Tab-separated table of C-alpha atoms in Angstrom:
chain	number	residue	atom	x	y	z
B	1	ARG	CA	0.000	0.000	0.000
B	2	LYS	CA	1.330	3.442	-0.896
B	3	GLU	CA	2.072	5.803	1.975
B	4	VAL	CA	-0.137	8.519	0.533
B	5	GLU	CA	-2.882	7.785	-1.990
B	6	GLN	CA	-5.048	10.025	-4.093
B	7	ASP	CA	-7.584	9.429	-6.837
B	8	PRO	CA	-5.686	10.660	-9.916
B	9	GLY	CA	-8.878	11.814	-11.629
B	10	PRO	CA	-9.308	13.628	-13.888
B	11	PHE	CA	-12.189	15.425	-12.285
B	12	ASN	CA	-14.042	17.505	-14.874
B	13	VAL	CA	-16.335	19.896	-13.068
B	14	PRO	CA	-18.539	22.720	-14.376
B	15	GLU	CA	-17.701	26.233	-13.299
B	16	GLY	CA	-19.476	27.215	-10.105
B	17	ALA	CA	-19.820	23.665	-8.826
B	18	THR	CA	-18.432	22.283	-5.591
B	19	VAL	CA	-15.776	19.590	-5.779
B	20	ALA	CA	-14.095	17.531	-3.083
B	21	PHE	CA	-11.058	15.242	-3.065
B	22	ASN	CA	-9.769	12.882	-0.434
B	23	CYS	CA	-6.259	11.728	0.305
B	24	THR	CA	-5.526	8.697	2.486
B	25	TYR	CA	-2.321	8.070	4.392
B	26	SER	CA	-1.038	4.811	5.836
B	27	ASN	CA	1.250	5.983	8.642
B	28	SER	CA	-0.794	6.519	11.788
B	29	ALA	CA	2.130	8.510	13.240
B	30	SER	CA	1.708	11.214	10.578
B	31	GLN	CA	1.650	14.630	12.166
B	32	SER	CA	1.465	17.374	9.563
B	33	PHE	CA	-0.709	17.544	6.486
B	34	PHE	CA	-0.757	19.848	3.508
B	35	TRP	CA	-2.479	20.512	0.218
B	36	TYR	CA	-0.384	21.823	-2.656
B	37	ARG	CA	-1.520	23.015	-6.031
B	38	GLN	CA	0.608	22.363	-9.113
B	39	ASP	CA	-0.091	24.006	-12.446
B	40	CYS	CA	1.180	22.433	-15.637
B	41	ARG	CA	4.969	22.774	-15.956
B	42	LYS	CA	5.214	24.705	-12.685
B	43	GLU	CA	6.389	23.942	-9.184
B	44	PRO	CA	3.965	22.925	-6.423
B	45	LYS	CA	2.624	25.870	-4.458
B	46	LEU	CA	1.341	25.505	-0.923
B	47	LEU	CA	-2.430	25.864	-0.877
B	48	MET	CA	-3.073	25.243	2.788
B	49	SER	CA	-1.962	23.348	5.835
B	50	VAL	CA	-4.520	21.002	7.348
B	51	TYR	CA	-5.123	21.278	11.058
B	52	SER	CA	-6.901	18.872	13.370
B	53	SER	CA	-9.762	21.318	13.715
B	54	GLY	CA	-10.001	21.795	9.968
B	55	ASN	CA	-9.393	25.100	8.288
B	56	GLU	CA	-10.972	27.330	5.720
B	57	ASP	CA	-9.474	29.878	3.355
B	58	GLY	CA	-12.074	31.577	1.199
B	59	ARG	CA	-13.602	28.973	-1.098
B	60	PHE	CA	-11.266	26.236	0.119
B	61	THR	CA	-11.877	24.032	3.152
B	62	ALA	CA	-9.530	21.329	4.392
B	63	GLN	CA	-10.415	18.650	6.911
B	64	LEU	CA	-8.444	15.976	8.725
B	65	ASN	CA	-9.926	12.671	9.848
B	66	ARG	CA	-7.331	10.931	12.009
B	67	ALA	CA	-9.538	7.946	12.833
B	68	SER	CA	-9.928	7.037	9.167
B	69	GLN	CA	-6.533	8.459	8.182
B	70	TYR	CA	-7.540	10.802	5.423
B	71	ILE	CA	-7.543	14.476	4.614
B	72	SER	CA	-9.985	16.214	2.335
B	73	LEU	CA	-10.115	19.370	0.262
B	74	LEU	CA	-13.380	21.041	-0.680
B	75	ILE	CA	-13.546	23.773	-3.307
B	76	ARG	CA	-16.756	25.783	-3.466
B	77	ASP	CA	-17.949	27.935	-6.375
B	78	SER	CA	-15.148	26.599	-8.563
B	79	LYS	CA	-13.458	28.961	-11.003
B	80	LEU	CA	-11.693	28.231	-14.285
B	81	SER	CA	-8.458	29.252	-12.558
B	82	ASP	CA	-8.863	26.356	-10.102
B	83	SER	CA	-7.877	23.931	-12.872
B	84	ALA	CA	-4.660	22.301	-11.687
B	85	THR	CA	-3.290	19.176	-10.064
B	86	TYR	CA	-3.848	19.041	-6.314
B	87	LEU	CA	-1.212	17.186	-4.311
B	88	CYS	CA	-1.574	16.143	-0.723
B	89	ALA	CA	1.548	15.816	1.406
B	90	VAL	CA	2.129	14.283	4.806
B	91	THR	CA	4.987	14.221	7.297
B	92	ALA	CA	5.594	11.965	10.273
B	93	GLY	CA	7.235	14.697	12.303
B	94	ASN	CA	10.604	14.165	10.643
B	95	GLU	CA	10.300	17.092	8.269
B	96	LYS	CA	10.188	14.806	5.240
B	97	LEU	CA	7.191	15.376	3.015
B	98	THR	CA	5.631	12.351	1.348
B	99	PHE	CA	3.457	13.320	-1.581
B	100	GLY	CA	0.486	11.670	-3.157
B	101	THR	CA	0.395	11.307	-6.912
B	102	GLY	CA	-2.032	14.198	-7.237
B	103	THR	CA	-5.598	14.690	-8.410
B	104	ARG	CA	-6.102	16.460	-11.702
B	105	LEU	CA	-8.978	18.948	-11.736
B	106	THR	CA	-10.367	20.657	-14.818
B	107	ILE	CA	-13.073	23.298	-14.457
B	108	ILE	CA	-15.273	23.449	-17.521
B	109	PRO	CA	-16.859	26.739	-18.602
V	1	SER	CA	7.617	33.152	2.096
V	2	ALA	CA	11.210	32.983	0.900
V	3	VAL	CA	12.016	33.618	-2.757
V	4	ILE	CA	13.749	30.600	-4.262
V	5	SER	CA	15.562	30.508	-7.577
V	6	GLN	CA	17.111	27.628	-9.458
V	7	LYS	CA	19.657	27.529	-12.241
V	8	PRO	CA	19.510	26.329	-14.922
V	9	SER	CA	15.778	26.343	-15.540
V	10	ARG	CA	16.210	23.640	-18.169
V	11	ASP	CA	18.939	21.738	-19.946
V	12	ILE	CA	19.455	19.035	-22.520
V	13	CYS	CA	22.442	16.844	-21.779
V	14	GLN	CA	24.249	13.896	-23.311
V	15	ARG	CA	24.342	10.594	-21.493
V	16	GLY	CA	27.453	10.067	-19.391
V	17	THR	CA	27.844	13.749	-18.541
V	18	SER	CA	27.025	15.512	-15.267
V	19	LEU	CA	24.922	18.572	-14.502
V	20	THR	CA	25.023	20.746	-11.400
V	21	ILE	CA	21.821	22.498	-10.386
V	22	GLN	CA	21.942	25.512	-8.101
V	23	CYS	CA	19.310	26.593	-5.598
V	24	GLN	CA	19.471	30.081	-4.084
V	25	VAL	CA	17.198	31.441	-1.358
V	26	ASP	CA	16.824	35.120	-0.498
V	27	SER	CA	16.912	34.478	3.245
V	28	GLN	CA	18.589	32.061	5.619
V	29	VAL	CA	16.677	28.807	6.004
V	30	THR	CA	17.270	25.854	8.257
V	31	MET	CA	16.210	23.009	6.016
V	32	MET	CA	16.705	22.557	2.297
V	33	PHE	CA	15.602	19.544	0.308
V	34	TRP	CA	15.999	18.171	-3.195
V	35	TYR	CA	13.160	16.373	-4.984
V	36	ARG	CA	12.703	14.695	-8.315
V	37	GLN	CA	9.468	14.670	-10.299
V	38	GLN	CA	9.524	12.271	-13.213
V	39	PRO	CA	7.082	12.776	-16.088
V	40	GLY	CA	3.511	12.224	-14.954
V	41	GLN	CA	4.616	11.306	-11.434
V	42	SER	CA	4.519	12.927	-8.051
V	43	LEU	CA	7.504	14.291	-6.146
V	44	THR	CA	10.087	11.994	-4.623
V	45	LEU	CA	12.515	13.218	-1.993
V	46	ILE	CA	16.129	12.657	-3.015
V	47	ALA	CA	17.900	14.056	0.033
V	48	THR	CA	17.994	16.638	2.782
V	49	ALA	CA	20.815	19.128	2.271
V	50	ASN	CA	22.473	19.727	5.632
V	51	GLN	CA	24.512	22.853	6.176
V	52	GLY	CA	28.064	22.010	7.145
V	53	SER	CA	27.685	18.251	6.903
V	54	GLU	CA	26.924	15.514	4.410
V	55	ALA	CA	23.441	15.324	2.917
V	56	THR	CA	20.983	12.718	4.169
V	57	TYR	CA	19.838	10.524	1.292
V	58	GLU	CA	16.566	8.668	0.934
V	59	SER	CA	16.347	5.026	0.021
V	60	GLY	CA	17.262	4.502	-3.612
V	61	PHE	CA	19.453	7.596	-3.881
V	62	VAL	CA	23.220	7.618	-3.302
V	63	ILE	CA	25.848	10.294	-2.905
V	64	ASP	CA	27.939	9.096	-5.850
V	65	LYS	CA	25.035	9.649	-8.214
V	66	PHE	CA	23.574	12.792	-6.602
V	67	PRO	CA	26.301	14.673	-4.728
V	68	ILE	CA	24.900	17.642	-2.830
V	69	SER	CA	26.599	20.681	-1.355
V	70	ARG	CA	25.216	23.133	1.198
V	71	PRO	CA	27.952	25.646	1.981
V	72	ASN	CA	25.674	28.102	3.815
V	73	LEU	CA	22.087	28.730	4.866
V	74	THR	CA	20.996	30.275	1.557
V	75	PHE	CA	22.524	28.050	-1.126
V	76	SER	CA	22.706	24.419	-2.210
V	77	THR	CA	23.706	22.457	-5.292
V	78	LEU	CA	22.636	19.072	-6.593
V	79	THR	CA	24.750	17.290	-9.190
V	80	VAL	CA	23.260	14.597	-11.370
V	81	SER	CA	26.277	12.462	-12.275
V	82	ASN	CA	26.945	10.133	-15.193
V	83	MET	CA	23.492	10.819	-16.571
V	84	SER	CA	21.304	8.367	-18.423
V	85	PRO	CA	17.929	8.955	-20.118
V	86	GLU	CA	16.238	7.629	-16.943
V	87	ASP	CA	17.480	10.756	-15.165
V	88	SER	CA	15.267	12.928	-17.372
V	89	SER	CA	13.066	14.637	-14.839
V	90	ILE	CA	12.260	17.880	-13.098
V	91	TYR	CA	14.520	18.545	-10.130
V	92	LEU	CA	13.166	20.837	-7.447
V	93	CYS	CA	14.674	22.295	-4.344
V	94	SER	CA	12.511	23.235	-1.420
V	95	VAL	CA	13.037	25.075	1.840
V	96	GLU	CA	11.400	24.891	5.199
V	97	GLU	CA	10.958	28.216	6.903
V	98	GLY	CA	11.072	28.320	10.658
V	99	TRP	CA	12.220	25.470	12.803
V	100	GLY	CA	9.814	22.554	13.095
V	101	GLN	CA	7.033	24.098	11.035
V	102	GLU	CA	7.341	21.448	8.335
V	103	THR	CA	5.874	23.762	5.707
V	104	GLN	CA	7.941	23.593	2.552
V	105	TYR	CA	8.127	26.008	-0.361
V	106	PHE	CA	9.492	24.996	-3.726
V	107	GLY	CA	11.815	26.542	-6.245
V	108	PRO	CA	10.706	26.763	-9.880
V	109	GLY	CA	12.458	23.530	-10.816
V	110	THR	CA	15.066	22.469	-13.356
V	111	ARG	CA	13.806	20.528	-16.335
V	112	LEU	CA	16.424	18.016	-17.442
V	113	LEU	CA	16.359	15.967	-20.619
V	114	VAL	CA	19.092	13.383	-21.133
V	115	LEU	CA	19.620	12.092	-24.649
């Protein structure tokens, strides 16, 4: 089983819709969780950290479920500019990020 | 967040040669890392670049193939040695700002094609 797993997609979603992705992790000792966004031929950019209490930044909401060992990302009122690959990343407190393979999202006009 | 630059941004190299990639940060950072992202794949950590000591390599990566330098808190290099077409990839450096925060920011990457 991979350490961090994501549905690769692609998710094709109409503009304005709500979309959600999950990311599961296998190491129960994982401590820090992140969502990154990667545009085509660009480097990953940090979208948000994921806290135990969940966190929200505008249209984006991230949640952590430790019992089931997954994190989620919800995007509301999706925009064309949200089209990208979304990578989840996890550390076990050793400062080493383990990335999922990413979920490709395309917002359709 | 810190501003990170990498040189070169891309290169095409012949097999058997070596390429050194530079990563420069505009502020002092504690942790620097080197990743590889092969076509269509996610990021894989190559090594942690330690200032003043040898890099710490992940399983599957060795110093002879990927020597790393970290002479100070703002600069690191990764060399891809004796290249083969399988080394064609994007190589990214990242930095962690603040001790123990575990939030990493990435440089723009170096796109390498080995013929």
